[in-house]
Amino acid sequence: MRVVMLGTGDAIGTPKIGCRCPTCVDALNGGRSRRLRFSILLESEDGRVLIDTSPDLRWQLIKMGISKVDAVIWTHAHYDHYAGFGDFHRVQNHVPVYATRSTMDYIISYLYFLRPERHDVKPLEPFEIAGMEFTLFEVNHPPVETMGVLVSDGGKRVVITSDTSDALPEESLDLMRDADLLIADAIMPPGYKLNKHMNAEEAMSLARRVKARQTVLTHLSHLYPPHDEAVKRWPLAHDMMSITL
Ligand SMILES: [Zn+2]
Ligand SMILES: [Zn+2]
Ligand SMILES: [Zn+2]
């Protein structure tokens, strides 16, 4: 299985509009601090699945040379995780989409002009796409219902936390244990505290708690130092980072 981090930024992306902090300046100059919004591509020998459809999806698909996916899974109904789905318009019809019912209802009403193939799924009930098994599990990102994603290809296990704090239900922690790769929300460097996202310290302590073999941090804001400095201290992902398991 191959994982490609199509977008590693937070909801506003880096550079932030109007900001001249050192990280945004690095991003404006084309450095690795430049981050599109959240999407992850999973590839097996049988196909491709997108986790979330970033507002920057068009450019992400062009960069990857992809014109068709086998499915989309939405983790929650926040703009930075679904708004780019419209970029499939006149490119791919009837994209199969998977999400919990309330997330699906919200996103489908926003995208009323499209006709995706709707699959409502329940937390903790596995489903299969392109030879990969997916299980959604509850995380903690108030006020919206949000799902983390466990992906298994029979050999390796990848866990994507989506947007969440570290206050996770016990059954979700059980599912996350012993992942070969943990992709964790870490919107801020240590020192910042939010009730619906983790900072880098909280994300790394979660990684130790669930005994992840490898961890990358994503959903990163411009509040980190410029990427090349920050990555010496934390395992930050960067856009288009590809990990083969
Ligand atoms: Zn987000
Ligand atoms: Zn900035
Ligand atoms: Zn969110």
PDB file of C-alpha atoms and ligand atoms in Angstrom:
ATOM      1  CA  MET A   1       0.000   0.000   0.000  1.00  0.00           C
ATOM      2  CA  ARG A   2       1.183   3.516  -0.790  1.00  0.00           C
ATOM      3  CA  VAL A   3       0.124   6.625   1.117  1.00  0.00           C
ATOM      4  CA  VAL A   4       0.527  10.069  -0.435  1.00  0.00           C
ATOM      5  CA  MET A   5       0.053  13.180   1.690  1.00  0.00           C
ATOM      6  CA  LEU A   6      -1.667  15.368  -0.909  1.00  0.00           C
ATOM      7  CA  GLY A   7      -2.287  18.258   1.470  1.00  0.00           C
ATOM      8  CA  THR A   8      -0.787  18.764   4.931  1.00  0.00           C
ATOM      9  CA  GLY A   9      -2.109  22.217   5.836  1.00  0.00           C
ATOM     10  CA  ASP A  10      -4.806  23.322   8.248  1.00  0.00           C
ATOM     11  CA  ALA A  11      -8.068  24.924   7.108  1.00  0.00           C
ATOM     12  CA  ILE A  12      -6.427  28.185   6.023  1.00  0.00           C
ATOM     13  CA  GLY A  13      -3.380  26.604   4.367  1.00  0.00           C
ATOM     14  CA  THR A  14       0.159  28.005   4.328  1.00  0.00           C
ATOM     15  CA  PRO A  15       0.854  30.716   3.345  1.00  0.00           C
ATOM     16  CA  LYS A  16      -2.052  32.250   5.206  1.00  0.00           C
ATOM     17  CA  ILE A  17      -3.628  35.022   3.151  1.00  0.00           C
ATOM     18  CA  GLY A  18      -2.015  38.322   4.169  1.00  0.00           C
ATOM     19  CA  CYS A  19       0.571  36.828   6.583  1.00  0.00           C
ATOM     20  CA  ARG A  20       4.299  37.615   6.419  1.00  0.00           C
ATOM     21  CA  CYS A  21       5.582  35.379   9.229  1.00  0.00           C
ATOM     22  CA  PRO A  22       8.831  33.461   8.440  1.00  0.00           C
ATOM     23  CA  THR A  23       6.856  30.278   7.682  1.00  0.00           C
ATOM     24  CA  CYS A  24       4.475  32.039   5.289  1.00  0.00           C
ATOM     25  CA  VAL A  25       7.427  33.796   3.613  1.00  0.00           C
ATOM     26  CA  ASP A  26       9.119  30.389   3.138  1.00  0.00           C
ATOM     27  CA  ALA A  27       5.860  29.112   1.654  1.00  0.00           C
ATOM     28  CA  LEU A  28       5.557  32.139  -0.647  1.00  0.00           C
ATOM     29  CA  ASN A  29       9.115  31.469  -1.836  1.00  0.00           C
ATOM     30  CA  GLY A  30       8.137  27.905  -2.764  1.00  0.00           C
ATOM     31  CA  GLY A  31       9.690  26.190   0.296  1.00  0.00           C
ATOM     32  CA  ARG A  32       8.325  23.094   2.019  1.00  0.00           C
ATOM     33  CA  SER A  33       6.246  25.233   4.376  1.00  0.00           C
ATOM     34  CA  ARG A  34       3.824  25.610   1.449  1.00  0.00           C
ATOM     35  CA  ARG A  35       0.871  23.428   2.401  1.00  0.00           C
ATOM     36  CA  LEU A  36      -2.352  22.705   0.588  1.00  0.00           C
ATOM     37  CA  ARG A  37      -5.422  21.670   2.556  1.00  0.00           C
ATOM     38  CA  PHE A  38      -6.166  18.146   3.867  1.00  0.00           C
ATOM     39  CA  SER A  39      -6.362  15.144   1.531  1.00  0.00           C
ATOM     40  CA  ILE A  40      -4.666  11.756   1.659  1.00  0.00           C
ATOM     41  CA  LEU A  41      -4.384   9.311  -1.226  1.00  0.00           C
ATOM     42  CA  LEU A  42      -4.238   5.550  -0.564  1.00  0.00           C
ATOM     43  CA  GLU A  43      -3.125   3.289  -3.385  1.00  0.00           C
ATOM     44  CA  SER A  44      -3.270  -0.496  -3.530  1.00  0.00           C
ATOM     45  CA  GLU A  45      -2.535  -2.767  -6.470  1.00  0.00           C
ATOM     46  CA  ASP A  46      -6.277  -2.710  -7.196  1.00  0.00           C
ATOM     47  CA  GLY A  47      -7.065   0.984  -7.004  1.00  0.00           C
ATOM     48  CA  ARG A  48      -7.092   4.365  -5.300  1.00  0.00           C
ATOM     49  CA  VAL A  49      -9.078   5.864  -2.451  1.00  0.00           C
ATOM     50  CA  LEU A  50      -9.091   9.488  -1.344  1.00  0.00           C
ATOM     51  CA  ILE A  51      -9.510  10.371   2.301  1.00  0.00           C
ATOM     52  CA  ASP A  52     -11.244  13.771   2.229  1.00  0.00           C
ATOM     53  CA  THR A  53     -11.491  16.152  -0.711  1.00  0.00           C
ATOM     54  CA  SER A  54      -9.505  19.287  -0.001  1.00  0.00           C
ATOM     55  CA  PRO A  55     -10.527  22.668  -1.428  1.00  0.00           C
ATOM     56  CA  ASP A  56      -7.177  22.316  -3.278  1.00  0.00           C
ATOM     57  CA  LEU A  57      -8.124  18.951  -4.813  1.00  0.00           C
ATOM     58  CA  ARG A  58      -7.915  20.026  -8.447  1.00  0.00           C
ATOM     59  CA  TRP A  59      -4.244  20.926  -8.209  1.00  0.00           C
ATOM     60  CA  GLN A  60      -3.479  17.838  -6.078  1.00  0.00           C
ATOM     61  CA  LEU A  61      -4.946  15.491  -8.710  1.00  0.00           C
ATOM     62  CA  ILE A  62      -3.137  17.306 -11.502  1.00  0.00           C
ATOM     63  CA  LYS A  63       0.176  17.025  -9.645  1.00  0.00           C
ATOM     64  CA  MET A  64      -0.396  13.284  -9.161  1.00  0.00           C
ATOM     65  CA  GLY A  65      -1.581  12.747 -12.748  1.00  0.00           C
ATOM     66  CA  ILE A  66      -4.817  11.186 -11.481  1.00  0.00           C
ATOM     67  CA  SER A  67      -8.111  11.511 -13.349  1.00  0.00           C
ATOM     68  CA  LYS A  68     -10.085   8.784 -11.592  1.00  0.00           C
ATOM     69  CA  VAL A  69     -10.438   7.398  -8.077  1.00  0.00           C
ATOM     70  CA  ASP A  70     -12.305   4.293  -6.893  1.00  0.00           C
ATOM     71  CA  ALA A  71     -13.842   6.055  -3.909  1.00  0.00           C
ATOM     72  CA  VAL A  72     -13.810   9.016  -1.573  1.00  0.00           C
ATOM     73  CA  ILE A  73     -14.149   8.707   2.200  1.00  0.00           C
ATOM     74  CA  TRP A  74     -15.152  11.828   4.142  1.00  0.00           C
ATOM     75  CA  THR A  75     -14.099  12.056   7.794  1.00  0.00           C
ATOM     76  CA  HIS A  76     -16.288  15.047   8.683  1.00  0.00           C
ATOM     77  CA  ALA A  77     -18.273  17.947   7.320  1.00  0.00           C
ATOM     78  CA  HIS A  78     -15.707  20.749   7.625  1.00  0.00           C
ATOM     79  CA  TYR A  79     -15.060  22.878   4.545  1.00  0.00           C
ATOM     80  CA  ASP A  80     -11.317  22.076   4.379  1.00  0.00           C
ATOM     81  CA  HIS A  81     -12.136  18.331   4.168  1.00  0.00           C
ATOM     82  CA  TYR A  82     -14.851  18.220   1.500  1.00  0.00           C
ATOM     83  CA  ALA A  83     -15.129  21.425  -0.550  1.00  0.00           C
ATOM     84  CA  GLY A  84     -12.935  20.263  -3.470  1.00  0.00           C
ATOM     85  CA  PHE A  85     -15.222  17.377  -4.379  1.00  0.00           C
ATOM     86  CA  GLY A  86     -16.844  19.599  -7.015  1.00  0.00           C
ATOM     87  CA  ASP A  87     -13.584  19.361  -8.982  1.00  0.00           C
ATOM     88  CA  PHE A  88     -14.737  15.932 -10.158  1.00  0.00           C
ATOM     89  CA  HIS A  89     -17.459  17.764 -12.109  1.00  0.00           C
ATOM     90  CA  ARG A  90     -17.119  16.817 -15.807  1.00  0.00           C
ATOM     91  CA  VAL A  91     -14.031  14.730 -14.972  1.00  0.00           C
ATOM     92  CA  GLN A  92     -15.483  11.681 -13.201  1.00  0.00           C
ATOM     93  CA  ASN A  93     -19.185  10.912 -12.866  1.00  0.00           C
ATOM     94  CA  HIS A  94     -20.844   9.048 -10.002  1.00  0.00           C
ATOM     95  CA  VAL A  95     -17.865   8.890  -7.672  1.00  0.00           C
ATOM     96  CA  PRO A  96     -18.584   6.381  -4.867  1.00  0.00           C
ATOM     97  CA  VAL A  97     -18.537   8.325  -1.583  1.00  0.00           C
ATOM     98  CA  TYR A  98     -18.429   6.886   1.934  1.00  0.00           C
ATOM     99  CA  ALA A  99     -19.196   8.646   5.237  1.00  0.00           C
ATOM    100  CA  THR A 100     -21.447   8.409   8.247  1.00  0.00           C
ATOM    101  CA  ARG A 101     -25.024   9.471   7.612  1.00  0.00           C
ATOM    102  CA  SER A 102     -24.915  12.915   9.246  1.00  0.00           C
ATOM    103  CA  THR A 103     -21.638  13.851   7.515  1.00  0.00           C
ATOM    104  CA  MET A 104     -23.027  12.580   4.219  1.00  0.00           C
ATOM    105  CA  ASP A 105     -26.317  14.515   4.572  1.00  0.00           C
ATOM    106  CA  TYR A 106     -24.449  17.758   5.163  1.00  0.00           C
ATOM    107  CA  ILE A 107     -21.925  17.378   2.338  1.00  0.00           C
ATOM    108  CA  ILE A 108     -24.428  16.095  -0.227  1.00  0.00           C
ATOM    109  CA  SER A 109     -26.675  19.100   0.428  1.00  0.00           C
ATOM    110  CA  TYR A 110     -23.691  21.410  -0.256  1.00  0.00           C
ATOM    111  CA  LEU A 111     -22.842  19.458  -3.413  1.00  0.00           C
ATOM    112  CA  TYR A 112     -26.464  19.151  -4.552  1.00  0.00           C
ATOM    113  CA  PHE A 113     -25.474  19.728  -8.221  1.00  0.00           C
ATOM    114  CA  LEU A 114     -23.421  16.497  -8.308  1.00  0.00           C
ATOM    115  CA  ARG A 115     -24.611  12.893  -8.266  1.00  0.00           C
ATOM    116  CA  PRO A 116     -22.133  10.866  -6.258  1.00  0.00           C
ATOM    117  CA  GLU A 117     -22.862   7.207  -5.478  1.00  0.00           C
ATOM    118  CA  ARG A 118     -23.756   7.379  -1.819  1.00  0.00           C
ATOM    119  CA  HIS A 119     -22.633   4.761   0.746  1.00  0.00           C
ATOM    120  CA  ASP A 120     -23.606   5.488   4.354  1.00  0.00           C
ATOM    121  CA  VAL A 121     -21.365   3.641   6.777  1.00  0.00           C
ATOM    122  CA  LYS A 122     -21.415   3.130  10.514  1.00  0.00           C
ATOM    123  CA  PRO A 123     -18.491   3.486  12.900  1.00  0.00           C
ATOM    124  CA  LEU A 124     -16.647   0.223  13.661  1.00  0.00           C
ATOM    125  CA  GLU A 125     -18.251  -1.607  10.714  1.00  0.00           C
ATOM    126  CA  PRO A 126     -15.477  -2.467   8.218  1.00  0.00           C
ATOM    127  CA  PHE A 127     -16.006  -2.103   4.454  1.00  0.00           C
ATOM    128  CA  GLU A 128     -13.785  -2.932   1.510  1.00  0.00           C
ATOM    129  CA  ILE A 129     -12.648  -0.856  -1.463  1.00  0.00           C
ATOM    130  CA  ALA A 130      -9.909  -1.758  -3.971  1.00  0.00           C
ATOM    131  CA  GLY A 131      -8.559  -4.603  -1.846  1.00  0.00           C
ATOM    132  CA  MET A 132      -8.225  -2.419   1.253  1.00  0.00           C
ATOM    133  CA  GLU A 133     -10.361  -2.717   4.379  1.00  0.00           C
ATOM    134  CA  PHE A 134     -11.551   0.517   5.990  1.00  0.00           C
ATOM    135  CA  THR A 135     -12.988   1.039   9.471  1.00  0.00           C
ATOM    136  CA  LEU A 136     -14.225   4.415  10.686  1.00  0.00           C
ATOM    137  CA  PHE A 137     -13.958   5.167  14.387  1.00  0.00           C
ATOM    138  CA  GLU A 138     -15.144   8.050  16.511  1.00  0.00           C
ATOM    139  CA  VAL A 139     -12.693  10.816  17.396  1.00  0.00           C
ATOM    140  CA  ASN A 140     -13.211  14.071  19.307  1.00  0.00           C
ATOM    141  CA  HIS A 141     -13.584  17.266  17.246  1.00  0.00           C
ATOM    142  CA  PRO A 142     -16.512  19.238  18.667  1.00  0.00           C
ATOM    143  CA  PRO A 143     -19.043  20.268  17.601  1.00  0.00           C
ATOM    144  CA  VAL A 144     -19.084  18.053  14.478  1.00  0.00           C
ATOM    145  CA  GLU A 145     -19.206  14.275  14.339  1.00  0.00           C
ATOM    146  CA  THR A 146     -15.763  13.205  13.091  1.00  0.00           C
ATOM    147  CA  MET A 147     -14.301   9.830  12.178  1.00  0.00           C
ATOM    148  CA  GLY A 148     -10.744   8.564  12.197  1.00  0.00           C
ATOM    149  CA  VAL A 149      -9.912   5.924   9.594  1.00  0.00           C
ATOM    150  CA  LEU A 150      -8.160   2.573   9.983  1.00  0.00           C
ATOM    151  CA  VAL A 151      -6.935   1.097   6.693  1.00  0.00           C
ATOM    152  CA  SER A 152      -5.580  -2.401   6.301  1.00  0.00           C
ATOM    153  CA  ASP A 153      -4.394  -4.225   3.215  1.00  0.00           C
ATOM    154  CA  GLY A 154      -4.219  -7.516   5.065  1.00  0.00           C
ATOM    155  CA  GLY A 155      -0.565  -6.947   5.982  1.00  0.00           C
ATOM    156  CA  LYS A 156      -0.028  -3.330   7.026  1.00  0.00           C
ATOM    157  CA  ARG A 157      -2.266  -1.062   9.087  1.00  0.00           C
ATOM    158  CA  VAL A 158      -2.509   2.700   8.634  1.00  0.00           C
ATOM    159  CA  VAL A 159      -4.404   4.935  11.069  1.00  0.00           C
ATOM    160  CA  ILE A 160      -5.527   8.455  10.150  1.00  0.00           C
ATOM    161  CA  THR A 161      -6.808  10.415  13.146  1.00  0.00           C
ATOM    162  CA  SER A 162      -8.476  13.171  11.084  1.00  0.00           C
ATOM    163  CA  ASP A 163      -9.140  16.323  13.147  1.00  0.00           C
ATOM    164  CA  THR A 164      -9.258  15.483  16.838  1.00  0.00           C
ATOM    165  CA  SER A 165      -8.134  16.243  20.366  1.00  0.00           C
ATOM    166  CA  ASP A 166      -6.311  13.530  22.296  1.00  0.00           C
ATOM    167  CA  ALA A 167      -9.398  12.767  24.412  1.00  0.00           C
ATOM    168  CA  LEU A 168     -10.382   9.673  22.466  1.00  0.00           C
ATOM    169  CA  PRO A 169     -12.919   6.956  23.276  1.00  0.00           C
ATOM    170  CA  GLU A 170     -11.363   3.751  24.597  1.00  0.00           C
ATOM    171  CA  GLU A 171     -12.700   1.628  21.727  1.00  0.00           C
ATOM    172  CA  SER A 172     -11.077   3.991  19.226  1.00  0.00           C
ATOM    173  CA  LEU A 173      -7.747   3.748  21.047  1.00  0.00           C
ATOM    174  CA  ASP A 174      -8.033  -0.053  20.900  1.00  0.00           C
ATOM    175  CA  LEU A 175      -8.463   0.093  17.142  1.00  0.00           C
ATOM    176  CA  MET A 176      -5.532   2.479  16.712  1.00  0.00           C
ATOM    177  CA  ARG A 177      -3.064   0.264  18.546  1.00  0.00           C
ATOM    178  CA  ASP A 178       0.072  -1.083  16.829  1.00  0.00           C
ATOM    179  CA  ALA A 179      -0.407   0.777  13.556  1.00  0.00           C
ATOM    180  CA  ASP A 180       2.442   0.527  11.071  1.00  0.00           C
ATOM    181  CA  LEU A 181       1.798   4.183  10.276  1.00  0.00           C
ATOM    182  CA  LEU A 182      -0.085   6.768  12.349  1.00  0.00           C
ATOM    183  CA  ILE A 183      -1.053   9.973  10.530  1.00  0.00           C
ATOM    184  CA  ALA A 184      -2.000  12.384  13.288  1.00  0.00           C
ATOM    185  CA  ASP A 185      -3.521  15.854  13.470  1.00  0.00           C
ATOM    186  CA  ALA A 186      -1.010  18.251  15.042  1.00  0.00           C
ATOM    187  CA  ILE A 187      -2.234  21.687  14.063  1.00  0.00           C
ATOM    188  CA  MET A 188       0.049  23.614  16.434  1.00  0.00           C
ATOM    189  CA  PRO A 189       3.515  23.267  17.923  1.00  0.00           C
ATOM    190  CA  PRO A 190       3.671  22.579  21.690  1.00  0.00           C
ATOM    191  CA  GLY A 191       2.535  25.474  23.871  1.00  0.00           C
ATOM    192  CA  TYR A 192      -0.797  25.956  22.150  1.00  0.00           C
ATOM    193  CA  LYS A 193      -3.834  24.172  23.559  1.00  0.00           C
ATOM    194  CA  LEU A 194      -7.070  23.586  21.669  1.00  0.00           C
ATOM    195  CA  ASN A 195     -10.026  21.435  22.643  1.00  0.00           C
ATOM    196  CA  LYS A 196     -10.614  20.079  19.116  1.00  0.00           C
ATOM    197  CA  HIS A 197      -7.104  19.517  17.751  1.00  0.00           C
ATOM    198  CA  MET A 198      -3.819  18.147  19.109  1.00  0.00           C
ATOM    199  CA  ASN A 199      -0.548  20.033  19.287  1.00  0.00           C
ATOM    200  CA  ALA A 200       2.656  18.218  18.280  1.00  0.00           C
ATOM    201  CA  GLU A 201       3.428  17.108  21.841  1.00  0.00           C
ATOM    202  CA  GLU A 202      -0.046  15.651  22.366  1.00  0.00           C
ATOM    203  CA  ALA A 203       0.084  13.900  18.987  1.00  0.00           C
ATOM    204  CA  MET A 204       3.470  12.324  19.784  1.00  0.00           C
ATOM    205  CA  SER A 205       2.282  11.195  23.190  1.00  0.00           C
ATOM    206  CA  LEU A 206      -0.784   9.624  21.537  1.00  0.00           C
ATOM    207  CA  ALA A 207       1.604   7.844  19.144  1.00  0.00           C
ATOM    208  CA  ARG A 208       3.483   6.378  22.119  1.00  0.00           C
ATOM    209  CA  ARG A 209       0.225   5.416  23.848  1.00  0.00           C
ATOM    210  CA  VAL A 210      -1.003   3.415  20.856  1.00  0.00           C
ATOM    211  CA  LYS A 211       2.508   2.126  20.055  1.00  0.00           C
ATOM    212  CA  ALA A 212       2.593   3.343  16.446  1.00  0.00           C
ATOM    213  CA  ARG A 213       5.630   2.030  14.550  1.00  0.00           C
ATOM    214  CA  GLN A 214       5.915   5.199  12.463  1.00  0.00           C
ATOM    215  CA  THR A 215       4.215   8.571  12.903  1.00  0.00           C
ATOM    216  CA  VAL A 216       3.752  11.584  10.667  1.00  0.00           C
ATOM    217  CA  LEU A 217       2.050  14.797  11.724  1.00  0.00           C
ATOM    218  CA  THR A 218      -0.311  16.697   9.448  1.00  0.00           C
ATOM    219  CA  HIS A 219      -3.037  19.406   9.335  1.00  0.00           C
ATOM    220  CA  LEU A 220      -0.201  21.826  10.123  1.00  0.00           C
ATOM    221  CA  SER A 221      -0.633  25.574  10.623  1.00  0.00           C
ATOM    222  CA  HIS A 222       1.733  28.434   9.830  1.00  0.00           C
ATOM    223  CA  LEU A 223       2.475  28.722  13.570  1.00  0.00           C
ATOM    224  CA  TYR A 224       5.220  26.099  13.216  1.00  0.00           C
ATOM    225  CA  PRO A 225       8.713  27.372  12.410  1.00  0.00           C
ATOM    226  CA  PRO A 226       9.562  27.075   8.690  1.00  0.00           C
ATOM    227  CA  HIS A 227       9.334  23.430   7.642  1.00  0.00           C
ATOM    228  CA  ASP A 228      13.052  22.618   7.270  1.00  0.00           C
ATOM    229  CA  GLU A 229      13.691  23.801  10.861  1.00  0.00           C
ATOM    230  CA  ALA A 230      10.500  22.335  12.343  1.00  0.00           C
ATOM    231  CA  VAL A 231      11.081  18.890  10.857  1.00  0.00           C
ATOM    232  CA  LYS A 232      14.273  18.517  12.927  1.00  0.00           C
ATOM    233  CA  ARG A 233      12.063  18.524  16.043  1.00  0.00           C
ATOM    234  CA  TRP A 234       8.846  16.830  14.940  1.00  0.00           C
ATOM    235  CA  PRO A 235       8.045  14.273  12.207  1.00  0.00           C
ATOM    236  CA  LEU A 236       6.054  16.722  10.110  1.00  0.00           C
ATOM    237  CA  ALA A 237       4.639  15.543   6.808  1.00  0.00           C
ATOM    238  CA  HIS A 238       5.012  17.711   3.724  1.00  0.00           C
ATOM    239  CA  ASP A 239       2.834  17.977   0.646  1.00  0.00           C
ATOM    240  CA  MET A 240       3.219  15.058  -1.803  1.00  0.00           C
ATOM    241  CA  MET A 241       5.206  13.006   0.740  1.00  0.00           C
ATOM    242  CA  SER A 242       4.861   9.381  -0.320  1.00  0.00           C
ATOM    243  CA  ILE A 243       5.151   6.470   2.112  1.00  0.00           C
ATOM    244  CA  THR A 244       5.196   2.867   0.892  1.00  0.00           C
ATOM    245  CA  LEU A 245       4.271   0.152   3.373  1.00  0.00           C
TER     246      LEU A 245
HETATM  247 ZN    ZN B   1      -9.537  20.312   9.194  1.00  0.00          ZN
HETATM  248 ZN    ZN B   2       2.094  33.080   8.630  1.00  0.00          ZN
HETATM  249 ZN    ZN B   3     -12.308  19.871  11.174  1.00  0.00          ZN
END
